[in-house]
Amino acid sequence: MQKMPETIEEVLQELDNIIDQTVASNNFLGIFAYVYRRTTAQIKLAVENKTFEDNARMEKFDVAFANLYLAAYHSYQGRRPLSKSWQTAFDAQSERLTSIQHLIMGMNAHINLDLGVAAAAVMRGQSIQLIENDFRKVNQILADLTEEMQERLTKISPLMFVLDWIGEKTDEHIVNFSIREAREQSWRNAQLIWALDDPGRQAGIDGVDEIVAGISAIVRSPRTRLSRFILRWIAYFEEKNVGKIVGRLRE
């Protein structure tokens, strides 16, 4: 049984290990791992700068949040059961998808599912409203960094602008649905899961997971033939070396 991190610094070390592994094996799961590493470092800085109302609680919350992703990643590597949301995202690692699709599927699973689960667990036995303001600050950090990374991904995917030429604005639709709307949905999910008693809590989490996995399935394979064709075409011309992609995201 792998020992899970207990501090944000330990989380960062574990994320560095995953990034190194995915770069070495040219695994596209490294895209989300790198962006999430950036996010975690930003939250660590916010805790150190006393940005939150309760900074000690927020470190505990961030570690619990991160451990849900780390547990899912290691379960997948070990072929053990994991949530449908992460299963869908991880299963797509070898498919010809755009970098933004890999990133959004990871953010979708982690924000829409894990964020609410972590908040409900940390606030068990006390009012979840006490964490709302800090929860929203974390959500804003996630959204800001995702937007920044999306802009940087245009360096890897110079043809991504083509999506703006088609009426559906596919890239904007995917990102808005999975990130912007997810920020509010994740808080509603947190309240729902927190309010459930022990017998019903896992059923509630499973219900959320089912919906979130459905979102990832749409991101992975959009419903319209034109969207799927455009995304496959863009993916064909994208950078295929994960090490180079991560390097450009660092720039």
PDB file of C-alpha atoms in Angstrom:
ATOM      1  CA  MET A   1       0.000   0.000   0.000  1.00  0.00           C
ATOM      2  CA  GLN A   2       1.540   3.267  -1.118  1.00  0.00           C
ATOM      3  CA  LYS A   3       1.938   5.944   1.563  1.00  0.00           C
ATOM      4  CA  MET A   4      -0.108   8.996   0.655  1.00  0.00           C
ATOM      5  CA  PRO A   5       1.237  12.545   1.093  1.00  0.00           C
ATOM      6  CA  GLU A   6       0.415  14.363   4.309  1.00  0.00           C
ATOM      7  CA  THR A   7       1.648  17.859   3.359  1.00  0.00           C
ATOM      8  CA  ILE A   8       1.452  20.000   0.227  1.00  0.00           C
ATOM      9  CA  GLU A   9       5.221  19.684  -0.173  1.00  0.00           C
ATOM     10  CA  GLU A  10       4.883  15.899  -0.244  1.00  0.00           C
ATOM     11  CA  VAL A  11       2.090  16.249  -2.817  1.00  0.00           C
ATOM     12  CA  LEU A  12       4.413  18.328  -5.018  1.00  0.00           C
ATOM     13  CA  GLN A  13       7.116  15.673  -4.767  1.00  0.00           C
ATOM     14  CA  GLU A  14       4.665  12.955  -5.794  1.00  0.00           C
ATOM     15  CA  LEU A  15       3.412  15.050  -8.716  1.00  0.00           C
ATOM     16  CA  ASP A  16       7.029  15.568  -9.827  1.00  0.00           C
ATOM     17  CA  ASN A  17       7.445  11.785  -9.843  1.00  0.00           C
ATOM     18  CA  ILE A  18       4.355  11.360 -12.014  1.00  0.00           C
ATOM     19  CA  ILE A  19       5.502  14.072 -14.413  1.00  0.00           C
ATOM     20  CA  ASP A  20       8.912  12.419 -14.729  1.00  0.00           C
ATOM     21  CA  GLN A  21       7.300   9.019 -15.349  1.00  0.00           C
ATOM     22  CA  THR A  22       4.864  10.299 -17.960  1.00  0.00           C
ATOM     23  CA  VAL A  23       7.505  12.317 -19.790  1.00  0.00           C
ATOM     24  CA  ALA A  24       9.845   9.309 -19.841  1.00  0.00           C
ATOM     25  CA  SER A  25       7.105   7.069 -21.279  1.00  0.00           C
ATOM     26  CA  ASN A  26       5.654   9.812 -23.527  1.00  0.00           C
ATOM     27  CA  ASN A  27       2.295   9.439 -21.783  1.00  0.00           C
ATOM     28  CA  PHE A  28      -0.213  12.243 -22.411  1.00  0.00           C
ATOM     29  CA  LEU A  29      -1.470  11.997 -18.829  1.00  0.00           C
ATOM     30  CA  GLY A  30       1.576  14.137 -18.058  1.00  0.00           C
ATOM     31  CA  ILE A  31      -0.230  17.213 -19.419  1.00  0.00           C
ATOM     32  CA  PHE A  32      -2.787  17.262 -16.618  1.00  0.00           C
ATOM     33  CA  ALA A  33      -0.161  16.207 -14.064  1.00  0.00           C
ATOM     34  CA  TYR A  34       2.000  19.215 -14.934  1.00  0.00           C
ATOM     35  CA  VAL A  35      -0.887  21.707 -14.894  1.00  0.00           C
ATOM     36  CA  TYR A  36      -2.098  20.292 -11.590  1.00  0.00           C
ATOM     37  CA  ARG A  37       1.424  20.574 -10.181  1.00  0.00           C
ATOM     38  CA  ARG A  38       1.361  24.279 -11.084  1.00  0.00           C
ATOM     39  CA  THR A  39      -2.021  24.649  -9.396  1.00  0.00           C
ATOM     40  CA  THR A  40      -0.857  22.914  -6.215  1.00  0.00           C
ATOM     41  CA  ALA A  41       2.254  25.086  -6.030  1.00  0.00           C
ATOM     42  CA  GLN A  42       0.030  28.165  -6.360  1.00  0.00           C
ATOM     43  CA  ILE A  43      -2.226  26.983  -3.526  1.00  0.00           C
ATOM     44  CA  LYS A  44       0.848  26.273  -1.368  1.00  0.00           C
ATOM     45  CA  LEU A  45       2.003  29.847  -1.974  1.00  0.00           C
ATOM     46  CA  ALA A  46      -1.458  31.170  -1.074  1.00  0.00           C
ATOM     47  CA  VAL A  47      -1.389  29.191   2.205  1.00  0.00           C
ATOM     48  CA  GLU A  48       2.099  30.509   3.046  1.00  0.00           C
ATOM     49  CA  ASN A  49       0.925  34.066   2.327  1.00  0.00           C
ATOM     50  CA  LYS A  50      -2.076  33.567   4.671  1.00  0.00           C
ATOM     51  CA  THR A  51      -4.516  34.225   1.833  1.00  0.00           C
ATOM     52  CA  PHE A  52      -7.281  32.000   3.183  1.00  0.00           C
ATOM     53  CA  GLU A  53      -9.582  32.485   6.147  1.00  0.00           C
ATOM     54  CA  ASP A  54      -8.249  29.265   7.711  1.00  0.00           C
ATOM     55  CA  ASN A  55      -4.866  28.418   6.206  1.00  0.00           C
ATOM     56  CA  ALA A  56      -4.216  25.291   8.290  1.00  0.00           C
ATOM     57  CA  ARG A  57      -7.554  23.857   7.232  1.00  0.00           C
ATOM     58  CA  MET A  58      -6.828  24.735   3.613  1.00  0.00           C
ATOM     59  CA  GLU A  59      -3.564  22.808   3.626  1.00  0.00           C
ATOM     60  CA  LYS A  60      -5.470  19.807   4.985  1.00  0.00           C
ATOM     61  CA  PHE A  61      -8.135  20.324   2.317  1.00  0.00           C
ATOM     62  CA  ASP A  62      -5.611  20.663  -0.509  1.00  0.00           C
ATOM     63  CA  VAL A  63      -3.804  17.475   0.523  1.00  0.00           C
ATOM     64  CA  ALA A  64      -7.118  15.575   0.712  1.00  0.00           C
ATOM     65  CA  PHE A  65      -8.054  16.969  -2.705  1.00  0.00           C
ATOM     66  CA  ALA A  66      -4.701  16.004  -4.257  1.00  0.00           C
ATOM     67  CA  ASN A  67      -4.745  12.529  -2.735  1.00  0.00           C
ATOM     68  CA  LEU A  68      -7.951  11.720  -4.604  1.00  0.00           C
ATOM     69  CA  TYR A  69      -6.123  12.287  -7.906  1.00  0.00           C
ATOM     70  CA  LEU A  70      -2.983  10.477  -6.731  1.00  0.00           C
ATOM     71  CA  ALA A  71      -5.013   7.493  -5.503  1.00  0.00           C
ATOM     72  CA  ALA A  72      -6.857   7.338  -8.822  1.00  0.00           C
ATOM     73  CA  TYR A  73      -3.611   7.533 -10.799  1.00  0.00           C
ATOM     74  CA  HIS A  74      -1.918   4.758  -8.817  1.00  0.00           C
ATOM     75  CA  SER A  75      -5.063   2.617  -8.894  1.00  0.00           C
ATOM     76  CA  TYR A  76      -5.126   2.915 -12.664  1.00  0.00           C
ATOM     77  CA  GLN A  77      -1.442   2.000 -12.933  1.00  0.00           C
ATOM     78  CA  GLY A  78      -2.051  -0.987 -10.663  1.00  0.00           C
ATOM     79  CA  ARG A  79      -5.227  -2.016 -12.518  1.00  0.00           C
ATOM     80  CA  ARG A  80      -7.341  -1.538  -9.399  1.00  0.00           C
ATOM     81  CA  PRO A  81     -10.904  -0.132  -9.290  1.00  0.00           C
ATOM     82  CA  LEU A  82     -11.276   3.643  -9.519  1.00  0.00           C
ATOM     83  CA  SER A  83     -13.966   6.209 -10.292  1.00  0.00           C
ATOM     84  CA  LYS A  84     -15.596   6.178 -13.716  1.00  0.00           C
ATOM     85  CA  SER A  85     -14.557   9.812 -14.203  1.00  0.00           C
ATOM     86  CA  TRP A  86     -10.855   9.071 -13.847  1.00  0.00           C
ATOM     87  CA  GLN A  87     -11.173   5.769 -15.701  1.00  0.00           C
ATOM     88  CA  THR A  88     -12.553   7.647 -18.714  1.00  0.00           C
ATOM     89  CA  ALA A  89      -9.800  10.280 -18.588  1.00  0.00           C
ATOM     90  CA  PHE A  90      -6.980   7.774 -18.109  1.00  0.00           C
ATOM     91  CA  ASP A  91      -8.271   5.349 -20.750  1.00  0.00           C
ATOM     92  CA  ALA A  92      -7.879   8.105 -23.342  1.00  0.00           C
ATOM     93  CA  GLN A  93      -4.121   8.370 -22.794  1.00  0.00           C
ATOM     94  CA  SER A  94      -3.188   6.536 -25.996  1.00  0.00           C
ATOM     95  CA  GLU A  95      -5.932   7.971 -28.226  1.00  0.00           C
ATOM     96  CA  ARG A  96      -5.362  10.615 -30.869  1.00  0.00           C
ATOM     97  CA  LEU A  97      -6.819  13.532 -28.947  1.00  0.00           C
ATOM     98  CA  THR A  98      -5.804  17.162 -28.672  1.00  0.00           C
ATOM     99  CA  SER A  99      -3.775  18.309 -25.687  1.00  0.00           C
ATOM    100  CA  ILE A 100      -6.680  20.460 -24.543  1.00  0.00           C
ATOM    101  CA  GLN A 101      -8.968  17.408 -24.461  1.00  0.00           C
ATOM    102  CA  HIS A 102      -6.514  15.533 -22.213  1.00  0.00           C
ATOM    103  CA  LEU A 103      -6.258  18.569 -19.943  1.00  0.00           C
ATOM    104  CA  ILE A 104     -10.006  19.196 -19.729  1.00  0.00           C
ATOM    105  CA  MET A 105     -10.856  15.565 -18.963  1.00  0.00           C
ATOM    106  CA  GLY A 106      -8.436  15.688 -16.037  1.00  0.00           C
ATOM    107  CA  MET A 107      -9.768  19.019 -14.800  1.00  0.00           C
ATOM    108  CA  ASN A 108     -13.341  17.765 -15.209  1.00  0.00           C
ATOM    109  CA  ALA A 109     -12.765  14.696 -13.036  1.00  0.00           C
ATOM    110  CA  HIS A 110     -10.776  16.582 -10.432  1.00  0.00           C
ATOM    111  CA  ILE A 111     -13.022  19.642 -10.134  1.00  0.00           C
ATOM    112  CA  ASN A 112     -16.467  18.198 -10.805  1.00  0.00           C
ATOM    113  CA  LEU A 113     -15.936  15.087  -8.682  1.00  0.00           C
ATOM    114  CA  ASP A 114     -12.886  15.256  -6.406  1.00  0.00           C
ATOM    115  CA  LEU A 115     -13.208  18.852  -5.213  1.00  0.00           C
ATOM    116  CA  GLY A 116     -16.653  18.287  -3.733  1.00  0.00           C
ATOM    117  CA  VAL A 117     -15.688  14.931  -2.230  1.00  0.00           C
ATOM    118  CA  ALA A 118     -12.625  16.456  -0.541  1.00  0.00           C
ATOM    119  CA  ALA A 119     -14.541  19.427   0.861  1.00  0.00           C
ATOM    120  CA  ALA A 120     -17.301  17.201   2.252  1.00  0.00           C
ATOM    121  CA  ALA A 121     -14.735  14.896   3.906  1.00  0.00           C
ATOM    122  CA  VAL A 122     -12.710  17.714   5.481  1.00  0.00           C
ATOM    123  CA  MET A 123     -15.849  19.431   6.843  1.00  0.00           C
ATOM    124  CA  ARG A 124     -17.544  16.319   8.186  1.00  0.00           C
ATOM    125  CA  GLY A 125     -18.925  17.048  11.647  1.00  0.00           C
ATOM    126  CA  GLN A 126     -19.019  20.823  11.141  1.00  0.00           C
ATOM    127  CA  SER A 127     -20.915  23.228   8.899  1.00  0.00           C
ATOM    128  CA  ILE A 128     -19.666  23.085   5.320  1.00  0.00           C
ATOM    129  CA  GLN A 129     -20.569  26.778   4.963  1.00  0.00           C
ATOM    130  CA  LEU A 130     -17.462  27.576   7.025  1.00  0.00           C
ATOM    131  CA  ILE A 131     -15.237  26.606   4.103  1.00  0.00           C
ATOM    132  CA  GLU A 132     -17.248  28.220   1.285  1.00  0.00           C
ATOM    133  CA  ASN A 133     -15.160  31.399   0.889  1.00  0.00           C
ATOM    134  CA  ASP A 134     -11.863  29.494   0.872  1.00  0.00           C
ATOM    135  CA  PHE A 135     -13.358  26.844  -1.409  1.00  0.00           C
ATOM    136  CA  ARG A 136     -14.212  29.551  -3.931  1.00  0.00           C
ATOM    137  CA  LYS A 137     -10.688  30.988  -3.714  1.00  0.00           C
ATOM    138  CA  VAL A 138      -9.275  27.556  -4.596  1.00  0.00           C
ATOM    139  CA  ASN A 139     -11.738  27.329  -7.457  1.00  0.00           C
ATOM    140  CA  GLN A 140     -10.567  30.716  -8.768  1.00  0.00           C
ATOM    141  CA  ILE A 141      -6.926  29.591  -8.652  1.00  0.00           C
ATOM    142  CA  LEU A 142      -7.876  26.469 -10.617  1.00  0.00           C
ATOM    143  CA  ALA A 143      -9.767  28.497 -13.226  1.00  0.00           C
ATOM    144  CA  ASP A 144      -7.043  31.149 -13.634  1.00  0.00           C
ATOM    145  CA  LEU A 145      -4.272  28.616 -14.114  1.00  0.00           C
ATOM    146  CA  THR A 146      -6.346  26.512 -16.496  1.00  0.00           C
ATOM    147  CA  GLU A 147      -6.951  29.597 -18.636  1.00  0.00           C
ATOM    148  CA  GLU A 148      -3.231  30.388 -18.570  1.00  0.00           C
ATOM    149  CA  MET A 149      -2.319  26.834 -19.565  1.00  0.00           C
ATOM    150  CA  GLN A 150      -4.947  26.829 -22.316  1.00  0.00           C
ATOM    151  CA  GLU A 151      -3.273  29.890 -23.830  1.00  0.00           C
ATOM    152  CA  ARG A 152       0.109  28.189 -23.643  1.00  0.00           C
ATOM    153  CA  LEU A 153      -1.270  25.099 -25.333  1.00  0.00           C
ATOM    154  CA  THR A 154      -1.709  27.157 -28.491  1.00  0.00           C
ATOM    155  CA  LYS A 155       2.089  26.933 -28.808  1.00  0.00           C
ATOM    156  CA  ILE A 156       1.774  23.168 -29.064  1.00  0.00           C
ATOM    157  CA  SER A 157      -1.423  23.262 -31.112  1.00  0.00           C
ATOM    158  CA  PRO A 158      -1.101  26.126 -33.622  1.00  0.00           C
ATOM    159  CA  LEU A 159      -4.213  24.957 -35.478  1.00  0.00           C
ATOM    160  CA  MET A 160      -6.488  25.181 -32.424  1.00  0.00           C
ATOM    161  CA  PHE A 161      -7.704  28.557 -33.724  1.00  0.00           C
ATOM    162  CA  VAL A 162      -9.484  26.668 -36.520  1.00  0.00           C
ATOM    163  CA  LEU A 163     -12.162  25.711 -34.011  1.00  0.00           C
ATOM    164  CA  ASP A 164     -13.193  29.350 -33.860  1.00  0.00           C
ATOM    165  CA  TRP A 165     -14.057  29.184 -37.538  1.00  0.00           C
ATOM    166  CA  ILE A 166     -16.846  26.697 -37.088  1.00  0.00           C
ATOM    167  CA  GLY A 167     -20.206  27.770 -35.733  1.00  0.00           C
ATOM    168  CA  GLU A 168     -20.192  25.570 -32.660  1.00  0.00           C
ATOM    169  CA  LYS A 169     -17.042  27.103 -31.164  1.00  0.00           C
ATOM    170  CA  THR A 170     -16.164  23.636 -29.950  1.00  0.00           C
ATOM    171  CA  ASP A 171     -13.090  24.490 -27.904  1.00  0.00           C
ATOM    172  CA  GLU A 172     -14.854  27.306 -26.064  1.00  0.00           C
ATOM    173  CA  HIS A 173     -17.875  25.094 -25.398  1.00  0.00           C
ATOM    174  CA  ILE A 174     -15.738  22.292 -23.972  1.00  0.00           C
ATOM    175  CA  VAL A 175     -13.712  24.572 -21.710  1.00  0.00           C
ATOM    176  CA  ASN A 176     -16.659  26.646 -20.489  1.00  0.00           C
ATOM    177  CA  PHE A 177     -18.743  23.561 -19.695  1.00  0.00           C
ATOM    178  CA  SER A 178     -16.002  21.713 -17.885  1.00  0.00           C
ATOM    179  CA  ILE A 179     -14.246  24.528 -16.039  1.00  0.00           C
ATOM    180  CA  ARG A 180     -16.366  27.649 -15.636  1.00  0.00           C
ATOM    181  CA  GLU A 181     -19.635  25.872 -14.937  1.00  0.00           C
ATOM    182  CA  ALA A 182     -17.805  23.195 -12.963  1.00  0.00           C
ATOM    183  CA  ARG A 183     -16.697  25.779 -10.399  1.00  0.00           C
ATOM    184  CA  GLU A 184     -20.289  26.330  -9.264  1.00  0.00           C
ATOM    185  CA  GLN A 185     -21.311  22.720  -9.743  1.00  0.00           C
ATOM    186  CA  SER A 186     -18.437  21.502  -7.563  1.00  0.00           C
ATOM    187  CA  TRP A 187     -19.736  23.563  -4.631  1.00  0.00           C
ATOM    188  CA  ARG A 188     -23.245  22.173  -5.091  1.00  0.00           C
ATOM    189  CA  ASN A 189     -21.750  18.678  -5.195  1.00  0.00           C
ATOM    190  CA  ALA A 190     -19.800  19.361  -2.003  1.00  0.00           C
ATOM    191  CA  GLN A 191     -22.973  20.424  -0.196  1.00  0.00           C
ATOM    192  CA  LEU A 192     -24.873  17.402  -1.483  1.00  0.00           C
ATOM    193  CA  ILE A 193     -22.229  14.882  -0.434  1.00  0.00           C
ATOM    194  CA  TRP A 194     -21.670  16.588   2.937  1.00  0.00           C
ATOM    195  CA  ALA A 195     -25.409  16.430   3.737  1.00  0.00           C
ATOM    196  CA  LEU A 196     -25.663  12.679   3.147  1.00  0.00           C
ATOM    197  CA  ASP A 197     -25.297  10.251   6.025  1.00  0.00           C
ATOM    198  CA  ASP A 198     -22.862   7.324   5.910  1.00  0.00           C
ATOM    199  CA  PRO A 199     -25.172   4.780   4.224  1.00  0.00           C
ATOM    200  CA  GLY A 200     -26.073   7.199   1.437  1.00  0.00           C
ATOM    201  CA  ARG A 201     -22.796   9.078   0.988  1.00  0.00           C
ATOM    202  CA  GLN A 202     -21.106   6.615  -1.338  1.00  0.00           C
ATOM    203  CA  ALA A 203     -24.263   6.313  -3.426  1.00  0.00           C
ATOM    204  CA  GLY A 204     -24.286  10.106  -3.734  1.00  0.00           C
ATOM    205  CA  ILE A 205     -20.633  10.159  -4.807  1.00  0.00           C
ATOM    206  CA  ASP A 206     -21.315   7.395  -7.329  1.00  0.00           C
ATOM    207  CA  GLY A 207     -24.206   9.400  -8.764  1.00  0.00           C
ATOM    208  CA  VAL A 208     -22.011  12.470  -9.225  1.00  0.00           C
ATOM    209  CA  ASP A 209     -19.288  10.272 -10.712  1.00  0.00           C
ATOM    210  CA  GLU A 210     -21.715   8.902 -13.307  1.00  0.00           C
ATOM    211  CA  ILE A 211     -22.606  12.407 -14.483  1.00  0.00           C
ATOM    212  CA  VAL A 212     -18.980  13.607 -14.511  1.00  0.00           C
ATOM    213  CA  ALA A 213     -17.864  10.554 -16.493  1.00  0.00           C
ATOM    214  CA  GLY A 214     -20.548  11.426 -19.033  1.00  0.00           C
ATOM    215  CA  ILE A 215     -19.072  14.914 -19.413  1.00  0.00           C
ATOM    216  CA  SER A 216     -15.622  13.426 -20.003  1.00  0.00           C
ATOM    217  CA  ALA A 217     -17.063  11.090 -22.615  1.00  0.00           C
ATOM    218  CA  ILE A 218     -18.384  14.130 -24.518  1.00  0.00           C
ATOM    219  CA  VAL A 219     -15.037  15.929 -24.231  1.00  0.00           C
ATOM    220  CA  ARG A 220     -13.298  12.755 -25.413  1.00  0.00           C
ATOM    221  CA  SER A 221     -15.678  12.308 -28.367  1.00  0.00           C
ATOM    222  CA  PRO A 222     -17.960  15.307 -29.086  1.00  0.00           C
ATOM    223  CA  ARG A 223     -21.432  14.538 -30.312  1.00  0.00           C
ATOM    224  CA  THR A 224     -21.201  16.121 -33.758  1.00  0.00           C
ATOM    225  CA  ARG A 225     -19.247  14.557 -36.614  1.00  0.00           C
ATOM    226  CA  LEU A 226     -17.768  17.933 -37.604  1.00  0.00           C
ATOM    227  CA  SER A 227     -16.406  18.523 -34.099  1.00  0.00           C
ATOM    228  CA  ARG A 228     -14.834  15.079 -33.974  1.00  0.00           C
ATOM    229  CA  PHE A 229     -13.273  15.542 -37.408  1.00  0.00           C
ATOM    230  CA  ILE A 230     -11.825  18.971 -36.587  1.00  0.00           C
ATOM    231  CA  LEU A 231     -10.378  17.774 -33.284  1.00  0.00           C
ATOM    232  CA  ARG A 232      -8.784  14.712 -34.898  1.00  0.00           C
ATOM    233  CA  TRP A 233      -7.310  16.917 -37.605  1.00  0.00           C
ATOM    234  CA  ILE A 234      -5.860  19.330 -35.047  1.00  0.00           C
ATOM    235  CA  ALA A 235      -4.476  16.437 -32.985  1.00  0.00           C
ATOM    236  CA  TYR A 236      -2.747  15.055 -36.095  1.00  0.00           C
ATOM    237  CA  PHE A 237      -0.657  18.229 -36.452  1.00  0.00           C
ATOM    238  CA  GLU A 238       0.011  18.749 -32.746  1.00  0.00           C
ATOM    239  CA  GLU A 239       3.296  18.126 -30.969  1.00  0.00           C
ATOM    240  CA  LYS A 240       3.441  14.447 -30.001  1.00  0.00           C
ATOM    241  CA  ASN A 241       6.378  14.571 -27.573  1.00  0.00           C
ATOM    242  CA  VAL A 242       5.039  14.981 -24.009  1.00  0.00           C
ATOM    243  CA  GLY A 243       8.405  16.240 -22.766  1.00  0.00           C
ATOM    244  CA  LYS A 244       8.320  19.054 -25.314  1.00  0.00           C
ATOM    245  CA  ILE A 245       4.692  19.851 -24.458  1.00  0.00           C
ATOM    246  CA  VAL A 246       5.498  20.121 -20.751  1.00  0.00           C
ATOM    247  CA  GLY A 247       8.564  22.192 -21.600  1.00  0.00           C
ATOM    248  CA  ARG A 248       6.459  24.682 -23.529  1.00  0.00           C
ATOM    249  CA  LEU A 249       3.891  24.852 -20.759  1.00  0.00           C
ATOM    250  CA  ARG A 250       6.748  25.835 -18.441  1.00  0.00           C
ATOM    251  CA  GLU A 251       7.813  28.753 -20.651  1.00  0.00           C
TER     252      GLU A 251
END
